[in-house]
Structure formats: structure tokens, C-alpha cells
CSV table of C-alpha atoms and ligand atoms in Angstrom, one decimal:
chain,number,residue,atom,x,y,z
T,1,UNK,CA,73.4,71.6,168.2
T,2,UNK,CA,76.3,69.4,166.9
T,3,UNK,CA,76.2,69.3,163.1
T,4,UNK,CA,77.0,66.1,161.2
T,5,UNK,CA,77.1,65.8,157.4
T,6,UNK,CA,75.9,62.6,155.9
T,7,UNK,CA,77.0,62.0,152.2
T,8,UNK,CA,75.2,58.9,150.7
T,9,UNK,CA,73.4,58.5,147.4
T,10,UNK,CA,71.3,55.7,148.3
T,11,UNK,CA,68.2,57.4,149.8
T,12,UNK,CA,67.2,54.5,152.0
T,13,UNK,CA,70.5,54.3,153.8
T,14,UNK,CA,70.8,58.1,154.0
T,15,UNK,CA,67.2,58.5,155.6
T,16,UNK,CA,68.0,55.6,158.0
T,17,UNK,CA,71.2,57.4,159.1
T,18,UNK,CA,69.5,60.9,159.3
T,19,UNK,CA,66.7,59.6,161.5
T,20,UNK,CA,69.2,58.0,163.9
T,21,UNK,CA,71.5,60.9,164.0
T,22,UNK,CA,68.6,63.2,164.8
T,23,UNK,CA,67.5,60.6,167.5
T,24,UNK,CA,70.9,60.8,169.1
T,25,UNK,CA,70.7,64.7,169.3
T,26,UNK,CA,72.7,65.6,166.2
T,27,UNK,CA,71.6,68.1,163.5
T,28,UNK,CA,72.0,66.0,160.4
T,29,UNK,CA,72.8,67.7,157.0
T,30,UNK,CA,72.3,65.6,153.9
T,31,UNK,CA,74.1,65.3,150.6
T,32,UNK,CA,73.5,62.9,147.8
T,33,UNK,CA,76.6,63.7,145.6
T,34,UNK,CA,80.2,64.7,146.3
T,35,UNK,CA,79.7,68.2,144.9
T,36,UNK,CA,76.6,68.7,147.0
T,37,UNK,CA,78.7,67.6,150.2
T,38,UNK,CA,81.5,70.0,149.3
T,39,UNK,CA,78.8,72.8,148.9
T,40,UNK,CA,77.0,72.0,152.1
T,41,UNK,CA,80.4,71.9,154.0
T,42,UNK,CA,81.1,75.5,152.7
T,43,UNK,CA,77.6,76.8,153.7
T,44,UNK,CA,78.1,75.1,157.2
T,45,UNK,CA,81.6,75.5,158.4
T,46,UNK,CA,80.5,74.4,161.8
T,47,UNK,CA,80.0,70.8,160.8
T,48,UNK,CA,82.1,68.7,163.2
T,49,UNK,CA,81.9,65.3,161.6
T,50,UNK,CA,81.4,64.3,158.1
T,51,UNK,CA,80.2,60.7,157.1
T,52,UNK,CA,81.3,59.9,153.6
T,53,UNK,CA,80.0,56.9,151.4
T,54,UNK,CA,82.7,55.7,148.8
T,55,UNK,CA,80.5,54.7,145.8
T,56,UNK,CA,79.0,58.0,144.6
T,57,UNK,CA,77.4,59.1,141.3
T,58,UNK,CA,79.8,62.1,140.6
T,59,UNK,CA,83.1,61.2,142.3
T,60,UNK,CA,84.3,58.7,144.9
T,61,UNK,CA,84.1,59.4,148.5
T,62,UNK,CA,88.1,59.2,148.7
T,63,UNK,CA,88.2,62.3,146.5
T,64,UNK,CA,85.6,64.0,148.6
T,65,UNK,CA,87.7,63.3,151.7
T,66,UNK,CA,90.9,64.6,149.9
T,67,UNK,CA,89.0,67.7,149.0
T,68,UNK,CA,87.8,68.4,152.4
T,69,UNK,CA,91.3,67.7,154.0
T,70,UNK,CA,92.9,70.2,151.5
T,71,UNK,CA,91.3,73.0,153.5
T,72,UNK,CA,90.0,71.5,156.8
T,73,UNK,CA,92.2,69.5,159.2
T,74,UNK,CA,90.0,69.9,162.2
T,75,UNK,CA,86.7,68.2,161.0
T,76,UNK,CA,86.2,64.5,161.9
T,77,UNK,CA,85.7,62.1,158.8
T,78,UNK,CA,84.2,58.6,158.8
T,79,UNK,CA,84.1,56.6,155.6
T,80,UNK,CA,81.2,54.3,154.9
T,81,UNK,CA,82.7,51.2,153.3
T,82,UNK,CA,80.2,49.0,151.5
T,83,UNK,CA,82.9,46.1,150.8
T,84,UNK,CA,84.9,44.5,153.4
T,85,UNK,CA,88.0,44.8,151.4
T,86,UNK,CA,90.9,46.0,153.3
T,87,UNK,CA,92.1,48.3,150.6
T,88,UNK,CA,89.1,50.6,151.1
T,89,UNK,CA,89.9,51.0,154.7
T,90,UNK,CA,93.5,51.8,154.2
T,91,UNK,CA,92.8,54.0,151.1
T,92,UNK,CA,90.3,56.0,153.2
T,93,UNK,CA,92.7,56.5,156.1
T,94,UNK,CA,95.6,57.5,153.8
T,95,UNK,CA,93.4,60.1,152.2
T,96,UNK,CA,92.8,61.6,155.7
T,97,UNK,CA,89.9,59.9,157.0
T,98,UNK,CA,89.8,59.3,160.9
T,99,UNK,CA,87.7,56.3,160.9
T,100,UNK,CA,85.5,53.8,158.9
T,101,UNK,CA,82.4,51.9,159.4
T,102,UNK,CA,81.5,48.8,157.4
T,103,UNK,CA,78.0,48.4,155.8
T,104,UNK,CA,75.7,47.1,157.1
T,105,UNK,CA,76.2,48.9,160.4
T,106,UNK,CA,74.0,49.5,163.4
T,107,UNK,CA,72.9,53.0,164.4
T,108,UNK,CA,74.4,52.5,167.7
T,109,UNK,CA,77.8,51.7,166.2
T,110,UNK,CA,77.7,54.8,163.9
T,111,UNK,CA,76.8,57.2,166.7
T,112,UNK,CA,79.3,55.7,169.0
T,113,UNK,CA,82.0,56.5,166.3
T,114,UNK,CA,80.6,60.1,165.9
T,115,UNK,CA,80.6,60.7,169.7
T,116,UNK,CA,84.2,59.5,170.0
T,117,UNK,CA,85.2,61.9,167.2
T,118,UNK,CA,83.5,64.7,168.7
T,119,UNK,CA,85.1,64.1,172.0
T,120,UNK,CA,88.5,64.3,170.4
T,121,UNK,CA,87.6,67.5,168.6
T,122,UNK,CA,86.4,69.0,171.9
T,123,UNK,CA,89.9,68.6,172.8
T,124,UNK,CA,92.1,68.7,175.9
T,125,UNK,CA,91.4,69.7,179.5
T,126,UNK,CA,92.7,73.0,180.7
T,127,UNK,CA,94.9,71.2,183.2
T,128,UNK,CA,97.3,70.2,180.3
T,129,UNK,CA,100.6,71.9,180.0
T,130,UNK,CA,100.6,74.3,176.9
T,131,UNK,CA,103.8,73.3,175.2
T,132,UNK,CA,105.4,69.8,174.9
T,133,UNK,CA,109.1,69.9,173.6
T,134,UNK,CA,111.1,67.0,172.4
T,135,UNK,CA,114.2,67.8,170.4
T,136,UNK,CA,113.3,69.7,167.2
T,137,UNK,CA,109.6,69.0,167.9
T,138,UNK,CA,107.2,71.4,169.6
T,139,UNK,CA,103.6,70.5,170.4
T,140,UNK,CA,101.2,73.2,171.6
T,141,UNK,CA,98.3,71.8,173.4
T,142,UNK,CA,96.3,74.9,173.5
T,143,UNK,CA,96.1,75.6,169.9
T,144,UNK,CA,96.8,71.8,168.9
T,145,UNK,CA,99.8,72.5,166.5
T,146,UNK,CA,103.0,70.8,165.9
T,147,UNK,CA,106.2,72.4,164.7
T,148,UNK,CA,109.3,70.6,163.5
T,149,UNK,CA,112.4,72.8,163.5
T,150,UNK,CA,110.1,75.9,163.4
T,151,UNK,CA,108.1,74.6,160.6
T,152,UNK,CA,104.4,74.0,161.2
T,153,UNK,CA,103.2,70.5,160.4
T,154,UNK,CA,99.5,70.1,159.7
T,155,UNK,CA,97.9,67.2,161.5
T,156,UNK,CA,94.5,65.7,161.5
T,157,UNK,CA,92.8,65.3,165.1
T,158,UNK,CA,93.9,61.6,165.3
T,159,UNK,CA,97.4,62.4,164.2
T,160,UNK,CA,97.6,65.1,166.7
T,161,UNK,CA,96.4,62.8,169.4
T,162,UNK,CA,98.9,60.2,168.6
T,163,UNK,CA,101.8,62.8,168.6
T,164,UNK,CA,100.7,64.0,172.0
T,165,UNK,CA,100.7,60.5,173.3
T,166,UNK,CA,104.2,59.8,172.1
T,167,UNK,CA,105.6,63.1,173.2
T,168,UNK,CA,104.1,62.6,176.7
T,169,UNK,CA,105.9,59.2,176.7
T,170,UNK,CA,109.4,59.6,175.2
T,171,UNK,CA,111.5,56.5,174.9
T,172,UNK,CA,108.6,54.3,176.1
T,173,UNK,CA,107.4,51.4,174.0
T,174,UNK,CA,103.6,51.7,173.5
T,175,UNK,CA,101.7,48.8,172.4
T,176,UNK,CA,99.2,49.2,169.5
T,177,UNK,CA,96.4,48.4,172.0
T,178,UNK,CA,97.7,51.2,174.2
T,179,UNK,CA,97.6,53.6,171.3
T,180,UNK,CA,94.2,52.5,170.2
T,181,UNK,CA,92.7,53.0,173.7
T,182,UNK,CA,94.4,56.2,174.3
T,183,UNK,CA,93.5,57.8,171.0
T,184,UNK,CA,90.3,56.1,169.9
T,185,UNK,CA,88.8,55.5,173.4
T,186,UNK,CA,88.2,52.5,175.6
T,187,UNK,CA,84.9,51.6,173.8
T,188,UNK,CA,86.2,51.7,170.3
T,189,UNK,CA,85.7,48.3,168.7
T,190,UNK,CA,87.6,48.9,165.5
T,191,UNK,CA,90.9,47.0,164.4
T,192,UNK,CA,94.4,47.5,165.4
T,193,UNK,CA,95.3,48.2,161.8
T,194,UNK,CA,94.0,51.7,162.1
T,195,UNK,CA,96.8,52.5,164.4
T,196,UNK,CA,99.5,51.3,161.8
T,197,UNK,CA,97.8,53.3,159.0
T,198,UNK,CA,97.7,56.5,161.1
T,199,UNK,CA,101.4,56.0,162.1
T,200,UNK,CA,102.3,55.5,158.4
T,201,UNK,CA,100.6,58.8,157.6
T,202,UNK,CA,102.2,60.5,160.5
T,203,UNK,CA,105.7,59.3,159.5
T,204,UNK,CA,105.2,60.7,156.0
T,205,UNK,CA,104.6,64.0,157.7
T,206,UNK,CA,107.4,64.1,160.3
T,207,UNK,CA,110.1,61.8,159.3
T,208,UNK,CA,113.2,62.8,157.2
T,209,UNK,CA,113.2,59.3,155.6
T,210,UNK,CA,110.1,57.4,155.9
T,211,UNK,CA,112.0,54.2,155.0
T,212,UNK,CA,114.3,54.6,158.0
T,213,UNK,CA,112.1,56.3,160.6
T,214,UNK,CA,114.1,57.8,163.6
T,215,UNK,CA,111.4,59.7,165.4
T,216,UNK,CA,108.5,57.1,165.5
T,217,UNK,CA,110.4,53.8,165.7
T,218,UNK,CA,108.8,50.3,165.5
T,219,UNK,CA,109.0,48.0,168.4
T,220,UNK,CA,108.7,44.6,166.5
T,221,UNK,CA,105.8,42.5,167.5
T,222,UNK,CA,104.5,45.0,170.0
T,223,UNK,CA,103.9,48.6,168.8
T,224,UNK,CA,105.8,51.9,168.4
T,225,UNK,CA,108.1,54.2,170.4
T,226,UNK,CA,108.9,57.9,170.3
T,227,UNK,CA,112.6,58.1,169.8
T,228,UNK,CA,115.3,55.4,169.2
B,301,CA,CA1,76.6,54.7,147.4
């Protein structure tokens, strides 16, 4: 059974999520504090997706996210943002989250996001070529790794999916909508901003000078392009 961790200190919200996850066929693992969540993740390395609340008694959800990402690039992470402040969303994504859901949310919305992340973790079909090469970059679609000049660059699942899309479409301007649909799925109802934040994160990892990106270039008013 697919395991999902839910970190939320408010018992009512947590129970509500747990009931709905179980109804959707997931094995729900609960945590009420950041420390407890990290412990549960150590005990259950097969957890595929973690849902993290931000306001917690012992540490904030961003710190939990950073902690998880320090050792685990594969797990899908969804932040629960209580406020509608844009900063929460951006901070969450910059600390390594893949997605966010704003409270109050519907069970259907949350499980749709989890399903989408699980599909991405499930990965590529076997029909894919194993290696995509563009200049100094080599993307291996079998073990989902990226190398720049022979150096391994650690990517989250979302970053990997974006890189793959770029490397399959060299020199082609991709609109933010194209990227959102391809990476997050057709049913995703989130905002285009999530694309920009992930590109920003990706540039930090792959560009020589993030102020003057040369690999992922901006197509003003439209989107992004792989190569100048
Ligand atoms: Ca809370």
C-alpha cells in the first residue's frame, strides 16, 4: 500500500486528512511534531509522499522540509499553508517542497495532488531512451540522475521532470503553461508561479551564474527555453 505521512499538530485537521487518505486507499502515517515526523520517516523509508503543516509546536514545516531533503531527494513533499501569503508558498518551494495546498482544502484536492506526485515518483515508461545528452549535461532517464561536466547534480522529482522536458526540447521556447501541464499534469489546478519558483531553484543548481543564466534562458512574457 502506498504510504503517506501527514504532519499536522491540530488533531481535528489531522484526523480529517487521515480518514480521507485511508478512504482513497493510502496507508496514512501520522505525526504531531516535526521531530515525530522525522522519526516516522526514518522508521518508514518507503513513505512516498509527506504532507507538512507549517505552524508546528517544535519547529516550522520549512525546517522539517529542509531536514527531509538533506537526505531524501525522491520523496514527494506537499506543504499545507494556512495563510494565503505568497511568501509561504515560495519559501516552501525554495526549501525543497514539490507542491502546496492552502487551507481550507477539500479532500479531493489533496488526494489529487498526492496522486499526481505518486505518478511522478513512479517515473518514466521503459520506452524512453536511457540517456539524454546536451553539451556538458547528461540526463539518465533510467536512474533519474543529472550530471554536469561529470559532476552529479541532485534534483528533486519535479526538477528532474523539468530538466527532462527541457532536454527533450532543446532550443524550443516552452510556455509556463506547457511546463505546468507536462510536469504537474493536465488536472493540476495550481498557479503558474510554481513553475517560476522551480526554475529559480533549478538555476541555482545548474547555472554557472544565476544572475545571467545561459542554460535555462527566459523568454520574456512567455516562458523558458533550454539554451540561448
Ligand atoms: Ca499547525
